[in-house]
């Protein structure tokens, strides 16, 4: 069963020409999908529809077997919370917050008890080799580190689908390829389905499937599906087995619980 | 829905890190003023009032028997029961009995000095009723009055004119109508007026000698505060008449002064409350604009949070909680400063204050500031929660 099944999606902004004129797409667990196309052709619009942030004018979208357009606002948010992670082109992180606080956020929404959060955050950061920066304020990170933190945040909830809108658009080639390696590990070892918008052919080459969006319709350029045993528990267990581990020492859990710890964290973090 | 503990932890963190203290301070200011006024208002009003009011004698009511002005009427006096009944009225601080007519004697002073001095009959409450003090010796006591003693007080000017000073006149003997009276004290005070040149005898001693008519024909009723005067003026005639025949009892107050003081106080007080309201409104307005600004500045954050699965309620709760944190932090700050001010204020004014009142007004302050936070933050927070995700995400 495909993770994402989109059929005949149409979208036009009122008063403008149609942007999407019948998009069809299928994506399996563990598949890396790249969507290419010139600027302004509707790639972001399509990704937003796949992420249920936008409703299309017509068409059908099944995600993990659920007809997602039948969900109401509240259910949509809950569905997104559990199944999806987003990475945007830039400005992904919250101001005035540390890396930990950023990555912790989806766990808060999901109602994970505070005790379990630290370990999950560290594991997600380990995935993008950013554990050493866990207490940095987001504005002190480099662009690449910010994107990696955003990926960690998108993955911390153990989602089955990762949607990325030009995640490497603001980065240099070296950092970009580093991030693509991260994505590949996630998908091929963890069974995550990635849909990534890019206009960079080099980045698209990392992917199993490449579509181009032309005239509001998706054209398939390449599709080489690998056999992936997608683990039901998600990427964490798969990656753990695959000994894909971060660099540097994992910092110990800072005991910042309780009122005192909280006050300390307020005062000390700059 | 996001857990409450997380919500407030994150909101408090945001408030601290944004360093948006103007709003907090303005609410704190309003709450401080409110607490001080609510707890100490009465005491402050009384204290400030006392000086002002006593100088004008505004809270002293003269109750007179005016029978002597009506030919053929017997001269009536106030009975002790009447005096006790008036003393029992709410708002009456004390009642001092007095003989309206004075009696004059030619007195020999030091050397060849001689002076016409007029004496009035008073009781032991006279001095306190008019806030007089003894510059030398003592005031009249209850024993002087009940013992019908031959003692007297002199006004400060009379003492100076006769003996050259207050201290020198103590223990001097005055010959009043061939009887000897000892000077036991010299008194003065702002409200004494021309009687500073006169003398004071126990009413009983005057009654015994039938001086000045020998009857208690006047009561000085000192009200607790000037606000009590108007009510007492209405009550007293009926109280008098229900205890004795008094067809020509008349009341005199300092009507003009009273009006002026009432007016001044109304102004002062309304200005104070206006200040409190303004500062609280300023805080509420600050929260309103502050939350709007926060929503606008963090539009992208809203988009990101919605994209990661935050529901409308989560977003609403977050901005509302931040507004609430700011307001309630201001409230707490205001309570602390307010309580300190109340403590020092009470010490300065030399009065006590009610801890119960402080507790209730603190509680009210917390509720106040929470209401301000919600009222100021609700609309912008709703706007944020309704925001379209994609619009928010495309916002730079
Ligand atoms: N809210 C909107 N109203 C009208 N037009 C829009 C809106 N959002 C995007 N568009 C238009 O839709 C087209 C596709 O936009 P977008 O999906 O962002 O393209 P891409 O991501 O491929 O650059 C563009 O021409 C853009 O101007
Ligand atoms: Mg785009």
XYZ file of C-alpha atoms and ligand atoms in Angstrom:
694
model
C 0.000 0.000 0.000
C 1.493 3.360 -0.950
C 2.089 5.816 1.842
C 0.966 8.716 -0.277
C -1.605 8.315 -3.003
C -2.623 11.488 -4.791
C -5.039 11.468 -7.692
C -6.004 14.288 -10.002
C -5.279 17.184 -7.642
C -6.390 20.563 -8.951
C -5.681 23.926 -7.420
C -6.058 27.485 -8.554
C -5.851 30.659 -6.556
C -8.928 32.803 -7.058
C -8.365 35.232 -9.903
C -5.267 33.478 -11.221
C -4.538 30.717 -13.681
C -4.715 27.196 -12.260
C -1.483 26.128 -10.576
C -2.110 22.378 -10.378
C -4.056 20.744 -13.185
C -4.287 17.119 -12.219
C -1.373 15.964 -10.114
C -1.005 12.195 -9.644
C 1.573 10.779 -7.299
C 2.370 7.634 -5.422
C 5.046 7.157 -2.835
C 6.019 4.099 -0.841
C 7.555 3.760 2.581
C 11.294 4.383 2.378
C 11.008 6.139 -0.948
C 12.787 9.404 -1.593
C 10.834 11.582 -3.949
C 12.169 14.761 -5.498
C 9.858 17.273 -7.126
C 11.605 19.647 -9.491
C 10.498 22.556 -11.541
C 11.136 26.224 -12.155
C 10.333 28.777 -9.531
C 6.666 29.672 -9.307
C 5.404 26.542 -11.033
C 3.478 25.372 -7.980
C 5.852 23.015 -6.171
C 5.223 24.531 -2.755
C 1.502 24.574 -3.405
C 1.610 20.877 -4.180
C 3.663 20.090 -1.111
C 1.307 22.064 1.083
C -1.611 20.102 -0.295
C 0.194 16.828 0.367
C 0.816 18.054 3.899
C -2.866 18.915 4.331
C -2.036 22.554 4.954
C -4.130 23.501 1.939
C -7.249 21.951 0.521
C -7.194 21.359 -3.246
C -10.115 22.406 -5.414
C -10.641 18.821 -6.428
C -8.873 15.495 -6.329
C -8.254 12.681 -3.914
C -5.494 12.222 -1.379
C -4.936 9.154 0.700
C -2.190 9.132 3.260
C -1.436 5.864 5.021
C -4.784 4.628 3.774
C -6.773 7.535 5.201
C -8.804 9.844 3.010
C -7.404 12.939 4.643
C -9.757 15.499 3.127
C -12.629 13.978 5.046
C -10.973 15.000 8.328
C -11.959 18.177 10.121
C -9.536 20.888 11.226
C -8.827 19.340 14.578
C -8.386 15.821 13.207
C -6.145 17.147 10.453
C -3.868 18.762 13.011
C -3.771 15.533 14.993
C -3.026 13.497 11.878
C -0.205 15.818 10.942
C 1.119 15.714 14.489
C 1.453 11.938 14.420
C 2.367 11.175 10.827
C 4.179 14.080 9.286
C 7.253 16.172 9.596
C 7.934 19.408 7.750
C 11.181 21.062 6.801
C 10.978 24.442 5.112
C 13.503 26.307 3.035
C 14.697 28.590 5.817
C 13.746 30.229 9.098
C 12.627 26.910 10.396
C 13.458 27.420 14.038
C 11.708 29.416 16.726
C 13.371 32.599 17.869
C 14.422 32.952 21.491
C 14.671 29.170 21.791
C 17.433 26.641 22.090
C 17.892 23.670 19.816
C 16.495 21.437 22.533
C 13.402 23.568 22.970
C 12.819 23.535 19.236
C 13.138 19.818 18.826
C 11.132 19.192 21.968
C 8.097 21.011 20.643
C 6.382 18.269 18.631
C 6.718 16.015 21.680
C 4.922 18.605 23.780
C 2.062 18.708 21.324
C 1.925 14.959 21.329
C 1.746 14.881 25.119
C 4.949 12.929 25.726
C 5.839 13.157 29.430
C 8.832 15.421 30.144
C 10.961 12.523 31.406
C 10.999 10.790 28.040
C 11.628 13.901 25.990
C 15.333 14.340 26.553
C 16.288 10.965 25.212
C 14.112 11.287 22.136
C 15.416 14.747 21.390
C 18.997 13.557 21.707
C 18.362 10.614 19.447
C 16.791 12.845 16.828
C 19.712 15.261 17.084
C 22.129 12.338 16.895
C 20.575 11.518 13.576
C 21.752 14.827 12.150
C 24.914 14.886 14.278
C 23.910 17.923 16.214
C 23.931 16.627 19.769
C 26.809 18.902 20.681
C 24.661 21.943 19.915
C 21.698 20.891 22.004
C 21.752 23.945 24.267
C 22.607 26.542 21.639
C 20.183 29.318 20.936
C 18.781 28.870 17.453
C 20.093 32.201 16.184
C 23.648 31.136 16.995
C 23.576 28.172 14.639
C 24.900 28.250 11.086
C 22.422 27.838 8.241
C 23.278 24.175 7.805
C 22.966 23.490 11.513
C 19.593 25.218 11.553
C 18.351 22.975 8.759
C 19.685 19.899 10.526
C 17.937 20.964 13.711
C 14.763 21.417 11.677
C 15.139 17.881 10.300
C 15.653 16.554 13.807
C 12.529 18.380 14.876
C 10.587 17.000 11.940
C 11.733 13.483 12.814
C 11.427 13.537 16.573
C 7.828 12.408 16.467
C 8.764 9.337 14.527
C 6.651 10.275 11.506
C 6.200 8.070 8.450
C 6.282 10.977 6.057
C 8.747 13.818 5.754
C 7.868 16.792 3.566
C 10.678 19.161 2.724
C 10.322 22.392 0.767
C 13.712 23.251 -0.701
C 15.515 22.171 2.484
C 18.900 22.854 0.939
C 17.894 25.963 -0.967
C 19.808 28.312 1.259
C 22.855 26.112 1.793
C 26.189 25.522 0.126
C 26.888 22.331 -1.798
C 28.871 20.562 0.919
C 26.288 21.150 3.621
C 23.521 20.284 1.198
C 24.988 16.923 0.367
C 25.517 16.269 4.046
C 21.842 16.855 4.631
C 20.911 14.656 1.711
C 22.977 11.882 3.294
C 20.919 12.360 6.414
C 17.714 12.047 4.454
C 18.929 8.964 2.676
C 19.767 7.244 5.936
C 16.341 8.063 7.253
C 14.506 6.764 4.235
C 16.520 3.759 3.254
C 17.198 2.471 6.734
C 14.242 3.896 8.600
C 11.493 3.461 6.054
C 10.528 7.115 6.065
C 8.846 8.423 2.952
C 10.389 11.722 1.883
C 8.867 14.154 -0.562
C 11.313 16.923 -1.267
C 10.882 19.972 -3.419
C 14.053 21.221 -5.035
C 15.228 22.963 -8.138
C 18.754 21.646 -7.770
C 19.366 18.595 -10.004
C 22.345 17.509 -7.876
C 20.131 17.172 -4.830
C 17.465 15.425 -6.834
C 20.050 12.829 -7.847
C 20.102 11.532 -4.273
C 16.476 10.515 -4.628
C 14.908 7.322 -5.875
C 12.193 9.078 -7.764
C 12.324 12.387 -9.584
C 9.268 14.224 -10.803
C 9.100 17.491 -12.631
C 6.118 19.749 -12.313
C 5.292 21.272 -15.657
C 2.115 23.068 -16.629
C 0.520 21.903 -13.391
C 1.110 18.208 -14.060
C 3.741 15.869 -12.601
C 6.003 14.020 -15.002
C 8.045 11.126 -13.761
C 11.723 11.322 -14.745
C 13.133 8.401 -12.851
C 11.811 5.769 -10.491
C 14.124 3.150 -9.006
C 12.398 1.666 -6.020
C 14.591 -0.267 -3.691
C 13.326 -3.106 -1.597
C 12.967 -1.663 1.859
C 11.882 -3.561 4.886
C 10.144 -0.663 6.557
C 10.177 -1.323 10.266
C 6.872 -0.736 11.935
C 8.489 1.088 14.840
C 9.954 3.705 12.539
C 13.374 5.040 11.877
C 14.690 4.947 15.398
C 14.926 1.209 15.729
C 16.166 0.764 12.181
C 18.898 3.326 12.582
C 19.901 1.948 15.919
C 20.408 -1.434 14.302
C 22.318 0.160 11.479
C 24.857 1.635 13.870
C 24.366 5.056 12.365
C 25.532 7.110 15.202
C 26.372 10.723 15.732
C 29.765 12.151 16.322
C 30.932 13.518 19.637
C 29.751 12.682 23.098
C 26.119 12.604 23.949
C 25.621 15.174 26.681
C 24.098 13.835 29.847
C 20.514 14.692 30.669
C 20.629 18.085 32.336
C 18.576 17.922 35.476
C 16.522 20.997 34.860
C 13.288 19.669 36.155
C 11.418 21.351 38.936
C 10.975 25.010 39.757
C 14.642 25.630 40.550
C 15.833 24.020 37.388
C 13.371 26.043 35.416
C 14.430 29.295 37.026
C 18.049 28.395 36.436
C 17.360 27.747 32.794
C 15.608 31.102 32.525
C 18.532 32.949 33.992
C 21.478 31.120 32.524
C 20.528 30.711 28.908
C 21.405 33.742 26.923
C -4.135 19.762 23.616
C -0.874 20.934 25.089
C -0.413 20.190 28.788
C -0.952 23.112 31.167
C 2.426 22.701 32.832
C 4.200 22.877 29.478
C 2.034 25.739 28.335
C 2.890 27.971 31.254
C 6.513 26.923 31.369
C 6.956 27.852 27.723
C 4.921 31.044 28.042
C 6.867 32.236 31.052
C 10.082 31.493 29.204
C 8.895 33.515 26.239
C 7.904 36.427 28.457
C 11.290 36.447 30.156
C 13.243 36.141 26.931
C 11.282 38.698 24.973
C 12.136 41.218 27.656
C 8.900 43.017 27.086
C 8.716 44.540 30.527
C 6.842 47.766 29.781
C 3.498 46.040 29.898
C 4.401 44.157 33.059
C 5.529 47.350 34.750
C 2.474 49.329 33.825
C 0.200 46.646 35.214
C 2.388 46.413 38.308
C 2.060 50.158 38.786
C -1.703 50.059 38.556
C -1.974 47.138 40.939
C 0.415 48.771 43.413
C -1.669 51.919 43.468
C -4.831 49.896 43.786
C -3.512 47.872 46.728
C -2.285 50.913 48.599
C -5.515 52.779 48.056
C -7.707 49.818 48.871
C -5.881 48.934 52.075
C -4.741 52.305 53.369
C -7.247 54.578 51.643
C -9.363 55.077 54.752
C -6.372 55.706 56.959
C -4.758 58.060 54.468
C -7.970 59.979 54.082
C -8.383 60.246 57.825
C -4.817 61.310 58.383
C -4.638 63.847 55.623
C -8.134 64.880 56.523
C -7.471 65.377 60.178
C -5.087 68.292 59.866
C -7.048 69.985 57.171
C -10.371 69.317 58.796
C -9.438 70.170 62.340
C -7.952 73.493 61.374
C -11.317 74.488 60.082
C -13.083 72.734 62.922
C -15.078 71.052 60.255
C -15.884 67.923 62.143
C -17.036 69.683 65.269
C -20.766 70.309 65.499
C -22.031 72.949 67.910
C -25.302 71.960 69.525
C -26.866 74.959 71.281
C -29.837 75.703 73.444
C -31.020 79.089 72.164
C -33.902 79.615 74.572
C -32.380 82.817 75.922
C -33.080 84.491 72.599
C -36.785 83.907 73.052
C -38.331 86.098 75.767
C -40.332 84.241 78.293
C -38.670 80.877 77.691
C -37.015 79.041 80.553
C -33.314 78.477 79.899
C -32.969 74.755 79.239
C -29.806 72.731 79.675
C -28.598 69.456 78.176
C -29.321 66.505 80.428
C -26.665 63.866 81.066
C -28.911 61.240 79.365
C -29.018 63.386 76.260
C -25.252 63.669 76.262
C -24.887 59.909 76.657
C -27.371 59.276 73.849
C -25.427 61.543 71.507
C -22.183 59.870 72.518
C -23.733 56.571 71.502
C -24.495 57.677 67.949
C -22.406 56.101 65.217
C -19.855 58.541 63.875
C -19.602 60.480 67.129
C -16.035 60.592 68.388
C -16.697 62.517 71.599
C -18.992 65.062 73.159
C -17.780 67.943 75.258
C -20.141 69.911 77.509
C -19.870 73.657 77.681
C -21.526 76.676 79.243
C -22.273 79.059 76.424
C -21.991 82.267 78.355
C -18.630 83.207 79.689
C -17.774 85.039 82.818
C -15.147 87.774 83.050
C -12.838 88.668 85.886
C -10.288 91.341 86.360
C -7.050 89.614 87.182
C -3.825 90.810 88.738
C -0.723 89.515 87.107
C 2.985 89.831 87.710
C 4.011 93.280 88.832
C 1.430 95.884 88.071
C -0.181 93.985 85.235
C -3.907 93.624 85.298
C -6.121 92.052 82.716
C -9.763 91.390 81.949
C -9.973 87.603 81.345
C -13.103 85.817 80.235
C -13.609 82.245 81.449
C -15.661 79.528 79.834
C -16.841 76.344 81.474
C -15.556 73.164 79.889
C -15.169 69.499 80.755
C -12.352 67.006 80.418
C -13.146 66.350 76.731
C -12.808 69.919 75.580
C -9.110 69.780 74.794
C -9.311 66.648 72.716
C -12.422 67.810 70.894
C -10.513 70.815 69.605
C -7.108 69.124 69.458
C -5.598 71.404 72.072
C -2.461 70.671 73.965
C -0.987 71.712 77.248
C 2.206 73.759 76.771
C 2.711 73.722 80.516
C 1.101 71.787 83.335
C -1.810 69.541 82.477
C -5.283 69.484 80.984
C -8.504 69.246 82.965
C -9.207 65.743 84.198
C -12.417 63.895 84.940
C -11.614 64.286 88.646
C -11.363 68.054 88.288
C -14.824 68.068 86.802
C -16.542 65.531 89.008
C -14.748 66.814 92.121
C -15.916 70.365 91.298
C -12.408 71.544 92.052
C -11.174 75.067 92.146
C -8.670 74.753 89.350
C -8.418 76.440 86.001
C -6.496 76.526 82.746
C -5.230 79.598 80.963
C -4.887 80.210 77.264
C -1.282 80.701 76.213
C -1.708 84.403 75.447
C -3.451 85.070 78.747
C -0.626 83.296 80.588
C 1.968 85.395 78.806
C 0.131 88.637 79.389
C -0.359 87.942 83.052
C 2.844 86.208 84.049
C 5.195 86.555 81.123
C 5.102 82.871 80.104
C 3.372 79.532 80.332
C 5.714 77.973 82.883
C 5.598 80.981 85.203
C 1.833 80.852 85.516
C 1.675 77.270 86.780
C 0.636 77.038 90.421
C -0.428 80.650 90.523
C -3.616 81.432 92.433
C -6.308 83.530 90.821
C -8.899 85.420 92.766
C -12.187 84.909 91.018
C -15.025 86.640 92.793
C -13.183 86.319 96.104
C -12.456 82.627 95.619
C -9.068 81.138 94.938
C -8.474 78.999 91.827
C -5.175 77.359 91.028
C -3.724 77.521 87.518
C -2.904 73.867 86.684
C -2.144 74.198 82.995
C -1.644 76.452 80.009
C -3.159 75.364 76.736
C -2.940 76.294 73.104
C -3.960 74.958 69.724
C -4.827 76.073 66.215
C -8.520 75.874 66.896
C -8.457 77.822 70.112
C -8.798 81.174 68.388
C -9.513 84.225 70.528
C -10.002 82.079 73.611
C -6.229 81.915 73.758
C -6.563 85.131 75.725
C -9.113 83.534 78.050
C -9.371 80.969 80.801
C -11.103 77.659 81.340
C -12.966 76.404 84.388
C -14.536 73.018 85.079
C -18.216 73.275 84.169
C -19.180 71.956 87.573
C -17.317 74.725 89.333
C -19.121 77.281 87.212
C -22.478 75.623 87.773
C -21.946 75.662 91.537
C -21.408 79.417 91.444
C -24.057 80.085 88.835
C -21.453 81.745 86.647
C -22.445 82.233 83.023
C -25.955 81.092 83.794
C -24.724 77.908 85.436
C -26.175 75.565 82.843
C -24.773 73.276 80.182
C -26.227 75.090 77.210
C -23.838 73.935 74.539
C -22.371 70.630 73.392
C -19.409 70.308 71.127
C -19.867 67.084 69.189
C -16.765 65.928 67.459
C -17.512 63.582 64.578
C -15.063 60.806 63.739
C -14.578 62.095 60.198
C -15.958 64.920 58.163
C -18.062 62.453 56.198
C -20.002 61.733 59.378
C -21.018 65.331 59.963
C -23.933 65.533 57.546
C -25.609 62.426 58.943
C -25.155 63.548 62.537
C -26.635 66.959 61.831
C -29.815 65.191 60.785
C -29.855 62.802 63.734
C -28.892 64.928 66.694
C -31.991 67.184 67.045
C -34.279 64.149 67.193
C -32.050 62.406 69.679
C -32.003 65.502 71.878
C -35.766 65.916 71.705
C -36.432 62.289 72.462
C -34.644 62.714 75.783
C -35.758 66.130 76.884
C -37.715 69.229 76.007
C -35.633 71.278 73.604
C -37.792 73.375 71.321
C -35.028 75.796 70.440
C -32.052 73.482 70.034
C -29.906 74.629 67.157
C -26.953 73.077 65.327
C -24.042 74.927 63.819
C -21.465 73.484 61.464
C -18.779 74.908 59.241
C -20.895 74.386 56.168
C -18.699 76.249 53.697
C -15.501 74.648 54.886
C -17.153 71.278 54.832
C -18.220 71.773 51.249
C -14.813 72.869 50.198
C -13.147 69.910 51.859
C -15.671 67.472 50.467
C -15.005 68.889 47.027
C -11.241 68.735 47.384
C -11.375 65.171 48.593
C -13.666 64.125 45.808
C -11.184 65.521 43.337
C -8.151 63.997 44.944
C -9.820 60.648 45.202
C -11.240 60.557 41.711
C -7.889 61.600 40.322
C -6.277 58.739 42.199
C -8.759 56.190 40.930
C -8.457 57.654 37.472
C -4.720 57.149 37.700
C -5.197 53.550 38.726
C -7.702 52.913 35.977
C -5.475 54.607 33.433
C -2.450 52.607 34.401
C -4.397 49.342 34.345
C -5.915 50.256 31.010
C -2.490 51.147 29.740
C -1.388 47.685 30.790
C -4.370 46.081 29.082
C -3.749 48.103 25.964
C -0.082 47.178 26.121
C -1.043 43.529 26.256
C -3.418 44.003 23.372
C -0.843 45.627 21.117
C 1.931 43.484 22.534
C 0.081 40.313 21.699
C -0.782 41.628 18.262
C 2.850 42.482 17.702
C 3.880 39.069 18.979
C 1.430 37.390 16.640
C 2.677 39.406 13.702
C 6.348 39.023 14.552
C 5.866 35.323 15.083
C 3.544 34.611 12.202
C 6.073 32.208 10.837
C 6.318 30.486 14.188
C 2.548 30.051 14.138
C 2.804 28.494 10.694
C 5.575 26.156 11.789
C 3.699 25.087 14.880
C 0.563 24.391 12.938
C 2.584 22.466 10.393
C 4.031 20.276 13.125
C 0.527 19.499 14.332
C -0.409 22.274 16.692
C -4.164 22.680 16.745
C -6.001 25.998 16.780
C -6.567 25.552 20.487
C -2.832 25.060 21.056
C -1.965 28.297 19.290
C -4.733 30.191 21.040
C -3.688 28.815 24.391
C -0.085 29.778 23.805
C -0.650 33.448 23.025
C -3.308 33.726 25.688
C -1.020 32.132 28.251
C 1.759 34.551 27.327
C -0.565 37.518 27.764
C -1.783 36.028 31.009
C 1.766 35.458 32.244
C 2.697 39.058 31.511
C -0.389 40.406 33.229
C -0.193 38.145 36.257
C 3.552 38.725 36.629
C 2.719 42.414 36.681
C 0.001 41.694 39.190
C 2.332 39.801 41.514
C 4.960 42.501 41.243
C 2.311 45.076 42.045
C 1.143 43.112 45.060
C 4.659 42.803 46.441
C 5.455 46.480 45.984
C 1.986 47.424 47.154
C 2.282 45.364 50.326
C 5.665 46.925 51.069
C 4.227 50.384 50.539
C 1.292 49.566 52.771
C 3.696 48.424 55.504
C 5.830 51.544 55.310
C 2.801 53.755 54.797
C 1.136 52.374 57.883
C 4.337 52.916 59.847
C 4.647 56.485 58.565
C 1.025 57.331 59.227
C 1.323 55.580 62.552
C -1.778 53.497 61.962
C -2.443 49.827 61.601
C -3.963 48.147 58.573
C -6.091 45.133 58.032
C -4.268 42.025 56.810
C -7.624 40.666 55.718
C -8.146 43.673 53.498
C -4.641 43.251 52.113
C -5.323 39.596 51.362
C -8.635 40.258 49.663
C -7.298 43.128 47.614
C -4.313 40.988 46.605
C -6.684 38.287 45.491
C -8.736 40.854 43.636
C -5.542 42.122 42.006
C -4.666 38.687 40.710
C -8.154 38.329 39.301
C -7.932 41.866 37.889
C -4.662 41.271 36.139
C -5.793 37.906 34.829
C -8.898 39.548 33.415
C -6.759 42.247 31.838
C -4.470 39.609 30.373
C -7.329 37.627 28.920
C -9.215 40.687 27.737
C -6.141 42.177 26.101
C -4.778 38.950 24.702
C -7.891 37.101 23.603
C -8.637 38.828 20.338
C -5.086 38.760 18.953
C -4.728 35.176 20.145
C -7.894 34.166 18.329
C -6.567 35.891 15.228
C -3.382 33.883 15.523
C -5.205 30.606 15.945
C -7.406 31.250 12.918
C -4.442 32.128 10.764
C -4.138 30.135 7.587
C -1.115 27.851 7.827
C 0.192 28.459 4.354
C -0.192 32.219 4.614
C 1.697 32.038 7.884
C 4.409 29.866 6.394
C 4.859 32.081 3.344
C 5.180 35.091 5.667
C 8.742 36.318 5.986
N -2.091 32.833 -1.889
C -1.849 32.952 -3.202
N -2.687 33.654 -3.987
C -2.444 33.763 -5.301
N -1.422 33.216 -5.925
C -0.553 32.467 -5.221
C -0.721 32.296 -3.803
N 0.287 31.516 -3.374
C 1.049 31.243 -4.446
N 0.547 31.782 -5.547
C 1.058 31.652 -6.908
O 1.023 30.294 -7.260
C 2.135 29.991 -8.031
C 2.861 28.810 -7.417
O 3.485 29.195 -6.259
P 4.438 28.230 -5.455
O 3.679 26.992 -5.184
O 4.990 28.936 -4.305
O 5.577 27.938 -6.503
P 7.035 27.309 -6.287
O 7.094 26.778 -4.908
O 7.117 26.270 -7.297
O 8.004 28.391 -6.496
C 2.997 31.221 -8.105
O 2.759 31.841 -9.366
C 2.504 32.063 -6.989
O 2.631 33.411 -7.319
Mg 8.328 27.363 -3.288
